[in-house]
PDB file of C-alpha atoms in Angstrom:
ATOM      1  CA  UNK A 291     140.786 246.129 185.394  1.00 51.00           C
ATOM      2  CA  UNK A 292     141.841 248.184 187.787  1.00 56.00           C
ATOM      3  CA  UNK A 293     141.602 251.871 187.135  1.00 55.00           C
ATOM      4  CA  UNK A 294     143.181 254.415 190.001  1.00 55.00           C
ATOM      5  CA  UNK A 295     140.869 257.397 190.284  1.00 52.00           C
ATOM      6  CA  UNK A 296     143.165 260.706 190.873  1.00 56.00           C
ATOM      7  CA  UNK A 297     141.901 262.620 194.274  1.00 55.00           C
ATOM      8  CA  UNK A 298     140.767 259.303 195.946  1.00 60.00           C
ATOM      9  CA  UNK A 299     142.429 255.785 197.041  1.00 58.00           C
ATOM     10  CA  UNK A 300     139.417 254.115 195.366  1.00 60.00           C
ATOM     11  CA  UNK A 301     139.636 251.962 192.714  1.00 58.00           C
ATOM     12  CA  UNK A 302     137.231 252.049 189.789  1.00 58.00           C
ATOM     13  CA  UNK A 303     136.401 249.727 188.103  1.00 55.00           C
ATOM     14  CA  UNK A 304     135.405 248.891 184.921  1.00 55.00           C
ATOM     15  CA  UNK A 305     131.745 248.284 183.753  1.00 52.00           C
ATOM     16  CA  UNK A 306     132.078 244.677 183.456  1.00 51.00           C
ATOM     17  CA  UNK A 307     133.982 244.214 186.435  1.00 52.00           C
ATOM     18  CA  UNK A 308     131.580 246.127 188.607  1.00 52.00           C
ATOM     19  CA  UNK A 309     129.925 244.026 191.354  1.00 57.00           C
ATOM     20  CA  UNK A 310     126.873 244.855 190.759  1.00 56.00           C
ATOM     21  CA  UNK A 311     124.304 242.264 191.319  1.00 61.00           C
ATOM     22  CA  UNK A 312     122.325 241.187 188.609  1.00 65.00           C
ATOM     23  CA  UNK A 313     118.826 240.209 188.583  1.00 70.00           C
ATOM     24  CA  UNK A 314     118.205 237.010 188.339  1.00 72.00           C
ATOM     25  CA  UNK A 315     116.120 235.658 185.365  1.00 74.00           C
ATOM     26  CA  UNK A 316     113.813 232.421 186.881  1.00 71.00           C
ATOM     27  CA  UNK A 317     113.262 230.367 184.108  1.00 72.00           C
ATOM     28  CA  UNK A 318     109.786 228.634 184.418  1.00 75.00           C
ATOM     29  CA  UNK A 319     109.555 225.073 182.456  1.00 76.00           C
ATOM     30  CA  UNK A 320     106.382 224.350 181.695  1.00 74.00           C
ATOM     31  CA  UNK A 321     105.934 220.813 181.306  1.00 74.00           C
ATOM     32  CA  UNK A 322     103.974 220.123 178.132  1.00 75.00           C
ATOM     33  CA  UNK A 323     100.760 217.769 178.900  1.00 73.00           C
ATOM     34  CA  UNK A 324     101.129 214.663 177.110  1.00 72.00           C
ATOM     35  CA  UNK A 325      98.275 213.696 174.519  1.00 73.00           C
ATOM     36  CA  UNK A 326      96.565 210.988 175.568  1.00 69.00           C
ATOM     37  CA  UNK A 327      96.889 208.181 172.913  1.00 75.00           C
ATOM     38  CA  UNK A 328      94.128 206.072 172.226  1.00 79.00           C
ATOM     39  CA  UNK A 329      95.954 202.982 172.314  1.00 77.00           C
ATOM     40  CA  UNK A 330      96.856 204.227 176.473  1.00 80.00           C
ATOM     41  CA  UNK A 331      93.192 204.592 177.011  1.00 84.00           C
ATOM     42  CA  UNK A 332      91.926 201.255 175.202  1.00 89.00           C
ATOM     43  CA  UNK A 333      93.834 198.837 177.754  1.00 88.00           C
ATOM     44  CA  UNK A 334      92.086 200.565 181.357  1.00 89.00           C
ATOM     45  CA  UNK A 335      89.115 200.677 179.595  1.00 91.00           C
ATOM     46  CA  UNK A 336      89.368 196.715 178.046  1.00 93.00           C
ATOM     47  CA  UNK A 337      89.991 195.995 182.060  1.00 93.00           C
ATOM     48  CA  UNK A 338      87.165 197.540 183.413  1.00 94.00           C
ATOM     49  CA  UNK A 339      84.559 195.788 180.830  1.00 95.00           C
ATOM     50  CA  UNK A 340      86.258 192.927 181.552  1.00 96.00           C
ATOM     51  CA  UNK A 341      85.957 193.441 185.052  1.00 96.00           C
ATOM     52  CA  UNK A 342      82.016 194.652 184.911  1.00 96.00           C
ATOM     53  CA  UNK A 343      81.647 191.355 182.360  1.00 95.00           C
ATOM     54  CA  UNK A 344      83.337 188.860 185.662  1.00 95.00           C
ATOM     55  CA  UNK A 345      81.101 190.669 188.089  1.00 96.00           C
ATOM     56  CA  UNK A 346      78.046 190.251 185.831  1.00 95.00           C
ATOM     57  CA  UNK A 347      78.413 186.863 185.254  1.00 95.00           C
ATOM     58  CA  UNK A 348      79.126 185.674 188.735  1.00 95.00           C
ATOM     59  CA  UNK A 349      75.885 187.354 189.892  1.00 95.00           C
ATOM     60  CA  UNK A 350      73.616 185.714 186.956  1.00 95.00           C
ATOM     61  CA  UNK A 351      75.462 182.349 188.501  1.00 95.00           C
ATOM     62  CA  UNK A 352      74.294 183.212 191.708  1.00 96.00           C
ATOM     63  CA  UNK A 353      70.517 183.869 190.594  1.00 96.00           C
ATOM     64  CA  UNK A 354      70.590 180.777 188.894  1.00 96.00           C
ATOM     65  CA  UNK A 355      72.173 178.677 191.761  1.00 96.00           C
ATOM     66  CA  UNK A 356      69.180 180.414 193.883  1.00 96.00           C
ATOM     67  CA  UNK A 357      66.514 179.572 191.358  1.00 96.00           C
ATOM     68  CA  UNK A 358      68.162 175.954 191.045  1.00 96.00           C
ATOM     69  CA  UNK A 359      67.648 175.226 194.769  1.00 96.00           C
ATOM     70  CA  UNK A 360      64.409 176.757 194.830  1.00 96.00           C
ATOM     71  CA  UNK A 361      63.417 174.464 192.413  1.00 97.00           C
ATOM     72  CA  UNK A 362      64.736 171.299 193.929  1.00 96.00           C
ATOM     73  CA  UNK A 363      63.418 172.281 197.422  1.00 96.00           C
ATOM     74  CA  UNK A 364      59.712 172.179 195.702  1.00 96.00           C
ATOM     75  CA  UNK A 365      60.942 168.978 193.860  1.00 97.00           C
ATOM     76  CA  UNK A 366      61.531 167.508 196.852  1.00 96.00           C
ATOM     77  CA  UNK A 367      57.610 168.812 198.233  1.00 96.00           C
ATOM     78  CA  UNK A 368      56.423 167.232 195.032  1.00 97.00           C
ATOM     79  CA  UNK A 369      57.930 163.741 195.395  1.00 96.00           C
ATOM     80  CA  UNK A 370      57.236 163.536 199.220  1.00 96.00           C
ATOM     81  CA  UNK A 371      53.537 164.234 198.528  1.00 96.00           C
ATOM     82  CA  UNK A 372      53.220 162.030 195.525  1.00 96.00           C
ATOM     83  CA  UNK A 373      54.965 159.433 198.020  1.00 95.00           C
ATOM     84  CA  UNK A 374      51.855 159.995 200.464  1.00 95.00           C
ATOM     85  CA  UNK A 375      49.432 159.542 197.899  1.00 94.00           C
ATOM     86  CA  UNK A 376      51.108 156.544 196.577  1.00 93.00           C
ATOM     87  CA  UNK A 377      50.623 154.980 199.969  1.00 92.00           C
ATOM     88  CA  UNK A 378      47.038 156.495 201.038  1.00 90.00           C
ATOM     89  CA  UNK A 379      46.016 154.801 197.679  1.00 87.00           C
ATOM     90  CA  UNK A 380      47.736 151.450 198.978  1.00 85.00           C
ATOM     91  CA  UNK A 381      46.062 151.385 202.096  1.00 84.00           C
ATOM     92  CA  UNK A 382      42.825 152.380 200.789  1.00 81.00           C
ATOM     93  CA  UNK A 383      42.771 149.458 198.050  1.00 82.00           C
ATOM     94  CA  UNK A 384      40.807 146.557 199.076  1.00 83.00           C
ATOM     95  CA  UNK A 385      40.084 144.268 196.095  1.00 85.00           C
ATOM     96  CA  UNK A 386      36.888 143.236 197.755  1.00 87.00           C
ATOM     97  CA  UNK A 387      35.517 146.734 197.693  1.00 86.00           C
ATOM     98  CA  UNK A 388      36.525 147.637 194.344  1.00 86.00           C
ATOM     99  CA  UNK A 389      34.891 144.532 193.137  1.00 89.00           C
ATOM    100  CA  UNK A 390      31.606 145.793 195.169  1.00 89.00           C
ATOM    101  CA  UNK A 391      31.499 148.820 193.633  1.00 88.00           C
ATOM    102  CA  UNK A 392      31.842 147.228 190.258  1.00 90.00           C
ATOM    103  CA  UNK A 393      28.819 145.442 190.311  1.00 91.00           C
ATOM    104  CA  UNK A 394      26.717 147.497 192.090  1.00 92.00           C
ATOM    105  CA  UNK A 395      27.303 151.457 190.582  1.00 92.00           C
ATOM    106  CA  UNK A 396      28.942 150.426 187.444  1.00 91.00           C
ATOM    107  CA  UNK A 397      26.959 147.096 186.865  1.00 91.00           C
ATOM    108  CA  UNK A 398      29.903 145.094 185.914  1.00 90.00           C
ATOM    109  CA  UNK A 399      29.750 140.812 186.797  1.00 88.00           C
ATOM    110  CA  UNK A 400      32.126 137.972 186.145  1.00 86.00           C
ATOM    111  CA  UNK A 401      32.935 136.704 182.268  1.00 86.00           C
ATOM    112  CA  UNK A 402      31.164 133.412 181.531  1.00 89.00           C
ATOM    113  CA  UNK A 403      33.272 130.169 180.599  1.00 87.00           C
ATOM    114  CA  UNK A 404      32.579 131.117 176.769  1.00 88.00           C
ATOM    115  CA  UNK A 405      33.786 134.482 177.040  1.00 88.00           C
ATOM    116  CA  UNK A 406      37.054 133.237 178.460  1.00 88.00           C
ATOM    117  CA  UNK A 407      39.914 132.605 175.657  1.00 86.00           C
ATOM    118  CA  UNK A 408      43.112 130.906 176.550  1.00 84.00           C
ATOM    119  CA  UNK A 409      46.317 131.335 174.319  1.00 78.00           C
ATOM    120  CA  UNK A 410      49.015 128.816 174.174  1.00 77.00           C
ATOM    121  CA  UNK A 411      52.311 130.351 174.780  1.00 73.00           C
ATOM    122  CA  UNK A 412      54.587 127.159 174.927  1.00 73.00           C
ATOM    123  CA  UNK A 413      57.434 126.853 177.311  1.00 72.00           C
ATOM    124  CA  UNK A 414      59.736 129.201 175.620  1.00 69.00           C
ATOM    125  CA  UNK A 415      62.314 130.833 177.432  1.00 69.00           C
ATOM    126  CA  UNK A 416      64.420 132.032 174.978  1.00 68.00           C
ATOM    127  CA  UNK A 417      65.254 134.785 172.061  1.00 66.00           C
ATOM    128  CA  UNK A 418      65.969 133.652 168.564  1.00 66.00           C
ATOM    129  CA  UNK A 419      68.079 136.239 166.867  1.00 68.00           C
ATOM    130  CA  UNK A 420      67.712 137.437 163.349  1.00 68.00           C
ATOM    131  CA  UNK A 421      71.094 137.115 161.630  1.00 71.00           C
ATOM    132  CA  UNK A 422      74.682 136.094 163.058  1.00 68.00           C
ATOM    133  CA  UNK A 423      77.148 138.661 163.312  1.00 67.00           C
ATOM    134  CA  UNK A 424      80.055 138.363 161.104  1.00 67.00           C
ATOM    135  CA  UNK A 425      83.355 139.458 162.644  1.00 67.00           C
ATOM    136  CA  UNK A 426      85.108 142.424 161.265  1.00 71.00           C
ATOM    137  CA  UNK A 427      87.562 141.494 158.723  1.00 71.00           C
ATOM    138  CA  UNK A 428      91.487 143.694 158.510  1.00 79.00           C
ATOM    139  CA  UNK A 429      92.504 144.800 154.522  1.00 80.00           C
ATOM    140  CA  UNK A 430      94.922 141.544 154.291  1.00 81.00           C
ATOM    141  CA  UNK A 431      92.484 138.696 155.352  1.00 82.00           C
ATOM    142  CA  UNK A 432      89.625 140.176 153.080  1.00 81.00           C
ATOM    143  CA  UNK A 433      92.383 140.769 150.223  1.00 82.00           C
ATOM    144  CA  UNK A 434      93.078 137.130 150.233  1.00 83.00           C
ATOM    145  CA  UNK A 435      89.264 135.930 150.657  1.00 84.00           C
ATOM    146  CA  UNK A 436      88.909 137.870 147.514  1.00 83.00           C
ATOM    147  CA  UNK A 437      91.921 136.558 145.718  1.00 84.00           C
ATOM    148  CA  UNK A 438      91.048 133.088 146.904  1.00 84.00           C
ATOM    149  CA  UNK A 439      87.524 133.512 145.112  1.00 84.00           C
ATOM    150  CA  UNK A 440      89.084 134.943 142.062  1.00 81.00           C
ATOM    151  CA  UNK A 441      91.350 131.600 141.266  1.00 83.00           C
ATOM    152  CA  UNK A 442      89.563 129.033 143.553  1.00 67.00           C
TER     153      UNK A 442
END
């Protein structure tokens, strides 16, 4: 409210209406740090562990595949050597040379007539089965057979 001051044309304002700038109080908002819970920590750790396990598994698979390919290559070379060896054996096999070596070096001789034994084989070109297969019966036919056997 305005109160006139005597001897001056100026108004004297009451203390509460005075236009004195008040000092601004700065309110600082401090954010509280949220506590990191164990539940929110488990998910990222589990994801990292699963990614690590997946990468480890893939690297192991790649190593195993490389080892398999290396062993397959070795197998192919061994098979080629085996085939070459068999071919060489067949090429060098001469029955006259083998017989001559057996007679001269090993002292072998052909069997005489008394040493030869002949076995009669019979011209049987079929096989005999030990027992016949009995066809499986269902429950009703087995029950009917048992009833007929009992009353029959």
